[in-house]
Short mmCIF file of N, CA, C and O in Angstrom, two decimals:
data_model
loop_
_atom_site.label_atom_id
_atom_site.label_comp_id
_atom_site.label_asym_id
_atom_site.label_seq_id
_atom_site.Cartn_x
_atom_site.Cartn_y
_atom_site.Cartn_z
N MET A 275 -21.22 49.64 49.83
CA MET A 275 -20.05 49.21 49.10
C MET A 275 -20.44 48.94 47.66
O MET A 275 -21.56 48.57 47.37
N ASN A 276 -19.43 49.09 46.77
CA ASN A 276 -19.72 48.79 45.38
C ASN A 276 -19.38 47.33 45.10
O ASN A 276 -19.03 46.58 46.00
N LEU A 277 -19.44 46.93 43.84
CA LEU A 277 -19.29 45.52 43.50
C LEU A 277 -17.91 44.94 43.80
O LEU A 277 -17.78 43.75 44.05
N ASP A 278 -16.86 45.77 43.77
CA ASP A 278 -15.53 45.22 44.06
C ASP A 278 -15.18 45.30 45.54
O ASP A 278 -14.05 45.04 45.94
N GLY A 279 -16.15 45.65 46.38
CA GLY A 279 -15.92 45.63 47.83
C GLY A 279 -15.37 46.92 48.39
O GLY A 279 -15.15 47.03 49.58
N ARG A 280 -15.15 47.93 47.55
CA ARG A 280 -14.63 49.20 48.04
C ARG A 280 -15.77 50.09 48.51
O ARG A 280 -16.82 50.15 47.91
N ALA A 281 -15.52 50.79 49.59
CA ALA A 281 -16.52 51.73 50.09
C ALA A 281 -16.65 52.88 49.10
O ALA A 281 -15.67 53.34 48.54
N THR A 282 -17.86 53.34 48.87
CA THR A 282 -18.07 54.40 47.91
C THR A 282 -18.42 55.72 48.56
O THR A 282 -18.52 56.72 47.89
N SER A 283 -18.63 55.75 49.86
CA SER A 283 -18.96 57.01 50.52
C SER A 283 -18.41 57.02 51.94
O SER A 283 -17.94 56.01 52.45
N VAL A 284 -18.50 58.17 52.55
CA VAL A 284 -18.03 58.35 53.91
C VAL A 284 -19.16 57.98 54.86
O VAL A 284 -20.31 58.36 54.65
N ALA A 285 -18.85 57.22 55.90
CA ALA A 285 -19.85 56.88 56.91
C ALA A 285 -19.83 57.95 57.99
O ALA A 285 -18.79 58.24 58.56
N VAL A 286 -20.96 58.56 58.25
CA VAL A 286 -21.06 59.58 59.28
C VAL A 286 -21.49 58.90 60.56
O VAL A 286 -22.58 58.36 60.64
N LEU A 287 -20.61 58.89 61.56
CA LEU A 287 -20.93 58.25 62.83
C LEU A 287 -21.76 59.17 63.71
O LEU A 287 -22.69 58.75 64.36
N ASN A 288 -21.38 60.42 63.75
CA ASN A 288 -22.11 61.45 64.49
C ASN A 288 -21.55 62.79 64.05
O ASN A 288 -20.79 62.86 63.10
N ASP A 289 -21.89 63.86 64.73
CA ASP A 289 -21.40 65.17 64.31
C ASP A 289 -19.93 65.40 64.65
O ASP A 289 -19.34 66.37 64.24
N ARG A 290 -19.31 64.45 65.36
CA ARG A 290 -17.90 64.60 65.76
C ARG A 290 -16.94 63.72 64.98
O ARG A 290 -15.77 64.05 64.87
N PHE A 291 -17.41 62.58 64.43
CA PHE A 291 -16.50 61.65 63.77
C PHE A 291 -17.11 61.08 62.50
O PHE A 291 -18.31 60.87 62.43
N ARG A 292 -16.22 60.81 61.54
CA ARG A 292 -16.62 60.16 60.29
C ARG A 292 -15.58 59.11 59.93
O ARG A 292 -14.41 59.26 60.25
N VAL A 293 -16.02 58.07 59.24
CA VAL A 293 -15.11 57.05 58.74
C VAL A 293 -14.93 57.30 57.24
O VAL A 293 -15.91 57.43 56.50
N HIS A 294 -13.68 57.37 56.81
CA HIS A 294 -13.36 57.66 55.42
C HIS A 294 -12.48 56.55 54.87
O HIS A 294 -11.47 56.20 55.48
N PRO A 295 -12.82 55.97 53.72
CA PRO A 295 -11.97 54.92 53.13
C PRO A 295 -10.67 55.51 52.59
O PRO A 295 -10.63 56.65 52.15
N VAL A 296 -9.64 54.70 52.60
CA VAL A 296 -8.36 55.08 51.99
C VAL A 296 -8.39 54.58 50.55
O VAL A 296 -8.66 53.40 50.31
N PHE A 297 -8.13 55.48 49.60
CA PHE A 297 -8.11 55.12 48.19
C PHE A 297 -6.70 55.21 47.63
O PHE A 297 -5.93 56.07 48.05
N GLY A 298 -6.37 54.35 46.71
CA GLY A 298 -5.09 54.41 46.03
C GLY A 298 -3.92 54.02 46.91
O GLY A 298 -4.08 53.52 48.01
N ASP A 299 -2.73 54.30 46.39
CA ASP A 299 -1.51 53.91 47.10
C ASP A 299 -0.77 55.09 47.72
O ASP A 299 0.36 54.96 48.15
N VAL A 300 -1.42 56.23 47.82
CA VAL A 300 -0.74 57.45 48.27
C VAL A 300 -0.26 57.40 49.71
O VAL A 300 0.70 58.06 50.06
N MET A 301 -0.91 56.61 50.56
CA MET A 301 -0.51 56.55 51.97
C MET A 301 0.15 55.23 52.34
O MET A 301 0.34 54.93 53.51
N GLU A 302 0.49 54.42 51.33
CA GLU A 302 1.17 53.15 51.61
C GLU A 302 2.63 53.41 51.92
O GLU A 302 3.21 54.34 51.37
N PRO A 303 3.24 52.68 52.79
CA PRO A 303 2.77 51.44 53.40
C PRO A 303 1.94 51.63 54.67
O PRO A 303 1.41 50.67 55.20
N ALA A 304 1.82 52.85 55.17
CA ALA A 304 1.11 53.07 56.44
C ALA A 304 -0.37 52.67 56.34
O ALA A 304 -0.89 52.02 57.24
N LEU A 305 -1.03 53.06 55.27
CA LEU A 305 -2.44 52.74 55.06
C LEU A 305 -2.62 52.18 53.66
O LEU A 305 -2.09 52.73 52.69
N ARG A 306 -3.37 51.08 53.55
CA ARG A 306 -3.55 50.38 52.28
C ARG A 306 -4.83 50.84 51.59
O ARG A 306 -5.91 50.73 52.16
N GLY A 307 -4.68 51.32 50.38
CA GLY A 307 -5.83 51.77 49.61
C GLY A 307 -6.79 50.64 49.30
O GLY A 307 -6.38 49.54 48.97
N GLY A 308 -8.08 50.93 49.42
CA GLY A 308 -9.10 49.94 49.14
C GLY A 308 -9.30 48.93 50.24
O GLY A 308 -10.16 48.06 50.14
N ARG A 309 -8.50 49.01 51.32
CA ARG A 309 -8.61 48.04 52.41
C ARG A 309 -8.71 48.71 53.78
O ARG A 309 -9.37 48.18 54.66
N ASP A 310 -8.05 49.83 53.97
CA ASP A 310 -8.05 50.47 55.28
C ASP A 310 -8.94 51.71 55.27
O ASP A 310 -9.36 52.19 54.21
N TYR A 311 -9.19 52.22 56.47
CA TYR A 311 -10.05 53.37 56.68
C TYR A 311 -9.40 54.29 57.70
O TYR A 311 -8.51 53.88 58.43
N VAL A 312 -9.88 55.53 57.77
CA VAL A 312 -9.44 56.45 58.81
C VAL A 312 -10.66 57.02 59.50
O VAL A 312 -11.71 57.21 58.89
N LEU A 313 -10.52 57.25 60.80
CA LEU A 313 -11.54 57.93 61.59
C LEU A 313 -11.14 59.38 61.63
O LEU A 313 -10.01 59.71 62.03
N THR A 314 -12.03 60.26 61.19
CA THR A 314 -11.69 61.68 61.11
C THR A 314 -12.64 62.53 61.94
O THR A 314 -13.79 62.15 62.16
N ALA A 315 -12.12 63.66 62.38
CA ALA A 315 -12.92 64.68 63.05
C ALA A 315 -13.00 65.86 62.09
O ALA A 315 -11.96 66.30 61.58
N PRO A 316 -14.19 66.37 61.81
CA PRO A 316 -14.30 67.52 60.92
C PRO A 316 -13.56 68.73 61.51
O PRO A 316 -13.68 69.01 62.71
N VAL A 317 -12.77 69.40 60.69
CA VAL A 317 -12.08 70.63 61.09
C VAL A 317 -12.18 71.63 59.96
O VAL A 317 -12.39 71.26 58.80
N THR A 318 -12.00 72.89 60.29
CA THR A 318 -12.05 73.95 59.28
C THR A 318 -10.76 74.74 59.21
O THR A 318 -10.68 75.71 58.46
N SER A 319 -9.75 74.31 59.99
CA SER A 319 -8.47 75.01 59.97
C SER A 319 -7.36 74.08 60.45
O SER A 319 -7.63 73.01 61.00
N TYR A 320 -6.12 74.51 60.27
CA TYR A 320 -4.95 73.76 60.69
C TYR A 320 -4.93 73.64 62.21
O TYR A 320 -5.08 74.64 62.91
N GLU A 321 -4.77 72.41 62.71
CA GLU A 321 -4.76 72.16 64.15
C GLU A 321 -3.51 71.41 64.58
O GLU A 321 -3.57 70.55 65.44
N GLY A 322 -2.39 71.70 63.97
CA GLY A 322 -1.14 71.03 64.30
C GLY A 322 -0.83 69.93 63.30
O GLY A 322 -1.67 69.52 62.51
N GLU A 323 0.41 69.47 63.35
CA GLU A 323 0.86 68.47 62.39
C GLU A 323 0.07 67.17 62.51
O GLU A 323 -0.37 66.81 63.60
N GLY A 324 -0.10 66.50 61.39
CA GLY A 324 -0.83 65.24 61.38
C GLY A 324 -1.31 64.92 59.98
O GLY A 324 -0.89 65.53 58.99
N VAL A 325 -2.21 63.95 59.88
CA VAL A 325 -2.79 63.56 58.60
C VAL A 325 -4.18 64.19 58.50
O VAL A 325 -4.98 64.09 59.44
N TYR A 326 -4.44 64.82 57.38
CA TYR A 326 -5.69 65.54 57.16
C TYR A 326 -6.38 65.06 55.90
O TYR A 326 -5.73 64.58 54.96
N LEU A 327 -7.69 65.26 55.85
CA LEU A 327 -8.48 65.11 54.63
C LEU A 327 -8.58 66.50 54.01
O LEU A 327 -8.95 67.46 54.69
N VAL A 328 -8.24 66.58 52.72
CA VAL A 328 -8.21 67.86 52.03
C VAL A 328 -9.01 67.73 50.74
O VAL A 328 -8.89 66.74 50.02
N ASP A 329 -9.83 68.74 50.44
CA ASP A 329 -10.53 68.78 49.16
C ASP A 329 -9.54 69.27 48.12
O ASP A 329 -9.27 70.47 48.01
N ALA A 330 -8.98 68.33 47.36
CA ALA A 330 -7.93 68.64 46.41
C ALA A 330 -8.47 69.06 45.04
O ALA A 330 -7.73 69.13 44.07
N GLY A 331 -9.75 69.30 44.93
CA GLY A 331 -10.35 69.73 43.67
C GLY A 331 -11.01 68.61 42.90
O GLY A 331 -12.06 68.78 42.32
N LEU A 332 -10.39 67.43 42.89
CA LEU A 332 -10.97 66.27 42.20
C LEU A 332 -11.53 65.26 43.19
O LEU A 332 -11.88 64.15 42.80
N GLY A 333 -11.57 65.62 44.45
CA GLY A 333 -12.08 64.73 45.48
C GLY A 333 -11.35 64.95 46.79
O GLY A 333 -10.39 65.72 46.87
N ILE A 334 -11.81 64.26 47.81
CA ILE A 334 -11.21 64.36 49.14
C ILE A 334 -10.02 63.41 49.21
O ILE A 334 -10.17 62.22 48.92
N GLU A 335 -8.86 63.94 49.61
CA GLU A 335 -7.65 63.13 49.64
C GLU A 335 -6.93 63.28 50.97
O GLU A 335 -7.07 64.29 51.66
N LEU A 336 -6.13 62.26 51.31
CA LEU A 336 -5.33 62.27 52.53
C LEU A 336 -3.96 62.86 52.28
O LEU A 336 -3.31 62.53 51.28
N PHE A 337 -3.52 63.72 53.19
CA PHE A 337 -2.18 64.30 53.14
C PHE A 337 -1.59 64.35 54.55
O PHE A 337 -2.32 64.64 55.51
N ARG A 338 -0.30 64.11 54.65
CA ARG A 338 0.42 64.39 55.89
C ARG A 338 0.79 65.86 55.83
O ARG A 338 1.38 66.32 54.85
N VAL A 339 0.44 66.63 56.87
CA VAL A 339 0.67 68.07 56.87
C VAL A 339 1.70 68.40 57.94
O VAL A 339 1.54 68.03 59.11
N THR A 340 2.75 69.09 57.50
CA THR A 340 3.85 69.46 58.38
C THR A 340 4.04 70.96 58.35
O THR A 340 3.99 71.58 57.27
N ASN A 341 4.26 71.54 59.51
CA ASN A 341 4.52 72.97 59.61
C ASN A 341 5.91 73.27 59.07
O ASN A 341 6.88 72.63 59.44
N VAL A 342 5.99 74.24 58.17
CA VAL A 342 7.27 74.66 57.62
C VAL A 342 7.59 76.01 58.24
O VAL A 342 6.87 76.99 58.01
N LEU A 343 8.63 76.05 59.04
CA LEU A 343 8.98 77.31 59.70
C LEU A 343 9.37 78.35 58.67
O LEU A 343 10.05 78.07 57.70
N GLY A 344 8.89 79.54 58.88
CA GLY A 344 9.20 80.62 57.96
C GLY A 344 8.27 81.78 58.21
O GLY A 344 7.32 81.69 59.00
N PRO A 345 8.48 82.89 57.54
CA PRO A 345 7.69 84.09 57.79
C PRO A 345 6.21 83.95 57.42
O PRO A 345 5.36 84.59 58.01
N ASP A 346 5.90 83.09 56.44
CA ASP A 346 4.51 82.95 56.03
C ASP A 346 3.77 81.85 56.78
O ASP A 346 2.57 81.66 56.58
N GLY A 347 4.47 81.10 57.65
CA GLY A 347 3.82 80.03 58.39
C GLY A 347 3.26 78.97 57.48
O GLY A 347 2.19 78.42 57.71
N GLY A 348 3.99 78.66 56.41
CA GLY A 348 3.52 77.73 55.41
C GLY A 348 3.43 76.29 55.90
O GLY A 348 3.95 75.93 56.95
N LEU A 349 2.74 75.48 55.11
CA LEU A 349 2.56 74.07 55.42
C LEU A 349 3.06 73.23 54.25
O LEU A 349 2.93 73.63 53.09
N LEU A 350 3.62 72.07 54.57
CA LEU A 350 4.05 71.12 53.56
C LEU A 350 3.06 69.97 53.55
O LEU A 350 2.85 69.32 54.58
N LEU A 351 2.43 69.70 52.41
CA LEU A 351 1.50 68.60 52.24
C LEU A 351 2.21 67.50 51.49
O LEU A 351 2.71 67.71 50.38
N SER A 352 2.28 66.31 52.10
CA SER A 352 2.99 65.20 51.49
C SER A 352 2.20 63.92 51.65
O SER A 352 1.18 63.87 52.34
N ARG A 353 2.70 62.86 51.03
CA ARG A 353 2.09 61.53 51.09
C ARG A 353 3.08 60.58 51.74
O ARG A 353 4.28 60.82 51.75
N GLU A 354 2.59 59.47 52.26
CA GLU A 354 3.48 58.46 52.82
C GLU A 354 4.28 57.78 51.72
O GLU A 354 5.44 57.44 51.89
N ASN A 355 3.65 57.56 50.56
CA ASN A 355 4.31 56.94 49.42
C ASN A 355 5.19 58.00 48.75
O ASN A 355 4.70 58.99 48.22
N THR A 356 6.49 57.78 48.77
CA THR A 356 7.44 58.79 48.33
C THR A 356 7.47 59.01 46.81
O THR A 356 8.16 59.91 46.35
N ILE A 357 6.73 58.22 46.04
CA ILE A 357 6.70 58.47 44.60
C ILE A 357 5.87 59.72 44.28
O ILE A 357 5.96 60.25 43.18
N TYR A 358 5.08 60.19 45.24
CA TYR A 358 4.25 61.38 45.03
C TYR A 358 4.97 62.62 45.54
O TYR A 358 5.59 62.60 46.60
N ARG A 359 4.86 63.70 44.79
CA ARG A 359 5.52 64.95 45.15
C ARG A 359 4.79 65.66 46.28
O ARG A 359 3.57 65.59 46.40
N SER A 360 5.55 66.36 47.09
CA SER A 360 5.00 67.22 48.14
C SER A 360 4.78 68.61 47.56
O SER A 360 5.38 68.98 46.55
N HIS A 361 3.93 69.38 48.22
CA HIS A 361 3.78 70.77 47.81
C HIS A 361 3.47 71.64 49.02
O HIS A 361 3.03 71.15 50.05
N ARG A 362 3.75 72.92 48.86
CA ARG A 362 3.56 73.88 49.95
C ARG A 362 2.26 74.65 49.76
O ARG A 362 1.78 74.82 48.65
N MET A 363 1.76 75.11 50.90
CA MET A 363 0.51 75.86 50.91
C MET A 363 0.54 76.80 52.11
O MET A 363 1.09 76.45 53.16
N THR A 364 -0.05 77.97 51.97
CA THR A 364 -0.15 78.86 53.13
C THR A 364 -1.24 78.33 54.06
O THR A 364 -2.09 77.54 53.64
N ARG A 365 -1.22 78.77 55.29
CA ARG A 365 -2.28 78.34 56.22
C ARG A 365 -3.65 78.80 55.75
O ARG A 365 -4.64 78.10 55.91
N GLU A 366 -3.71 79.98 55.17
CA GLU A 366 -4.99 80.49 54.68
C GLU A 366 -5.52 79.61 53.54
O GLU A 366 -6.71 79.28 53.51
N GLU A 367 -4.65 79.22 52.62
CA GLU A 367 -5.06 78.33 51.53
C GLU A 367 -5.52 76.98 52.09
O GLU A 367 -6.53 76.43 51.65
N PHE A 368 -4.77 76.47 53.06
CA PHE A 368 -5.10 75.19 53.66
C PHE A 368 -6.47 75.26 54.36
O PHE A 368 -7.29 74.35 54.20
N ASP A 369 -6.70 76.33 55.08
CA ASP A 369 -7.97 76.47 55.81
C ASP A 369 -9.17 76.50 54.86
O ASP A 369 -10.27 76.10 55.23
N ASP A 370 -8.95 76.90 53.62
CA ASP A 370 -10.03 76.92 52.63
C ASP A 370 -10.38 75.54 52.08
O ASP A 370 -11.46 75.35 51.55
N VAL A 371 -9.45 74.57 52.20
CA VAL A 371 -9.67 73.26 51.57
C VAL A 371 -9.70 72.09 52.55
O VAL A 371 -10.03 70.97 52.16
N VAL A 372 -9.36 72.32 53.82
CA VAL A 372 -9.33 71.22 54.78
C VAL A 372 -10.75 70.76 55.11
O VAL A 372 -11.68 71.57 55.20
N VAL A 373 -10.91 69.45 55.26
CA VAL A 373 -12.21 68.85 55.55
C VAL A 373 -12.22 68.17 56.92
O VAL A 373 -13.20 68.23 57.64
N GLY A 374 -11.10 67.50 57.26
CA GLY A 374 -11.06 66.78 58.52
C GLY A 374 -9.64 66.42 58.90
O GLY A 374 -8.72 66.49 58.09
N LYS A 375 -9.47 66.04 60.16
CA LYS A 375 -8.17 65.58 60.66
C LYS A 375 -8.32 64.13 61.11
O LYS A 375 -9.28 63.78 61.80
N VAL A 376 -7.35 63.30 60.73
CA VAL A 376 -7.38 61.88 61.09
C VAL A 376 -7.06 61.74 62.57
O VAL A 376 -6.04 62.24 63.04
N VAL A 377 -7.95 61.03 63.29
CA VAL A 377 -7.74 60.79 64.73
C VAL A 377 -7.41 59.33 65.01
O VAL A 377 -6.92 59.01 66.09
N ALA A 378 -7.67 58.43 64.03
CA ALA A 378 -7.35 57.01 64.23
C ALA A 378 -7.29 56.32 62.87
O ALA A 378 -8.01 56.68 61.94
N ASP A 379 -6.41 55.33 62.78
CA ASP A 379 -6.33 54.47 61.60
C ASP A 379 -7.15 53.21 61.88
O ASP A 379 -7.13 52.68 62.99
N ILE A 380 -7.85 52.73 60.86
CA ILE A 380 -8.60 51.49 60.97
C ILE A 380 -8.02 50.53 59.93
O ILE A 380 -8.26 50.67 58.73
N ARG A 381 -7.21 49.59 60.41
CA ARG A 381 -6.58 48.61 59.52
C ARG A 381 -7.37 47.32 59.55
O ARG A 381 -7.54 46.73 60.61
N ILE A 382 -7.85 46.91 58.40
CA ILE A 382 -8.64 45.70 58.29
C ILE A 382 -7.69 44.50 58.30
O ILE A 382 -6.77 44.42 57.50
N ARG A 383 -7.94 43.56 59.20
CA ARG A 383 -7.09 42.37 59.30
C ARG A 383 -7.62 41.21 58.48
O ARG A 383 -6.87 40.51 57.83
N ASP A 384 -8.90 40.97 58.56
CA ASP A 384 -9.50 39.85 57.83
C ASP A 384 -10.54 40.43 56.88
O ASP A 384 -11.70 40.63 57.25
N GLU A 385 -10.13 40.71 55.66
CA GLU A 385 -11.00 41.36 54.70
C GLU A 385 -12.22 40.53 54.35
O GLU A 385 -13.28 41.07 54.07
N ARG A 386 -12.10 39.23 54.36
CA ARG A 386 -13.24 38.37 54.01
C ARG A 386 -14.38 38.60 55.00
O ARG A 386 -15.53 38.71 54.60
N ARG A 387 -14.09 38.67 56.26
CA ARG A 387 -15.15 38.90 57.26
C ARG A 387 -15.72 40.30 57.15
O ARG A 387 -16.91 40.52 57.26
N PHE A 388 -14.85 41.27 56.92
CA PHE A 388 -15.30 42.66 56.86
C PHE A 388 -16.24 42.87 55.69
O PHE A 388 -17.28 43.47 55.82
N ILE A 389 -15.88 42.38 54.51
CA ILE A 389 -16.70 42.56 53.32
C ILE A 389 -18.00 41.76 53.45
O ILE A 389 -19.07 42.23 53.13
N ALA A 390 -17.92 40.56 54.00
CA ALA A 390 -19.11 39.71 54.12
C ALA A 390 -20.13 40.31 55.09
O ALA A 390 -21.33 40.17 54.87
N TYR A 391 -19.67 40.96 56.14
CA TYR A 391 -20.59 41.48 57.14
C TYR A 391 -20.67 42.99 57.16
O TYR A 391 -21.44 43.56 57.91
N GLY A 392 -19.80 43.69 56.38
CA GLY A 392 -19.74 45.14 56.39
C GLY A 392 -20.93 45.73 55.77
O GLY A 392 -21.46 46.71 55.88
#
């Protein structure tokens, strides 16, 4: 952790799961930036609707991914916080940038204990 108590890297639990910190307000109110975490499974392609970690070019970010019916089988990438715009992507484009799929949310209840012993 860095000086302000935020995690600075991803914790690798094993080859099947990783813990990734939530940054910013993009997934609020569902997940709180700087306080909550997600348990992810590494993936290399779209595996159905859900929340994914995506390499957005400036870092790894969380997106809710929804299948958009249509001839191209496109995907809609959105955030829980509605102030952020959604955008579309083909499955092929998505498969090039996906890093992991969220399998569990980790909501910190008592931050003082977590930071003191984390």
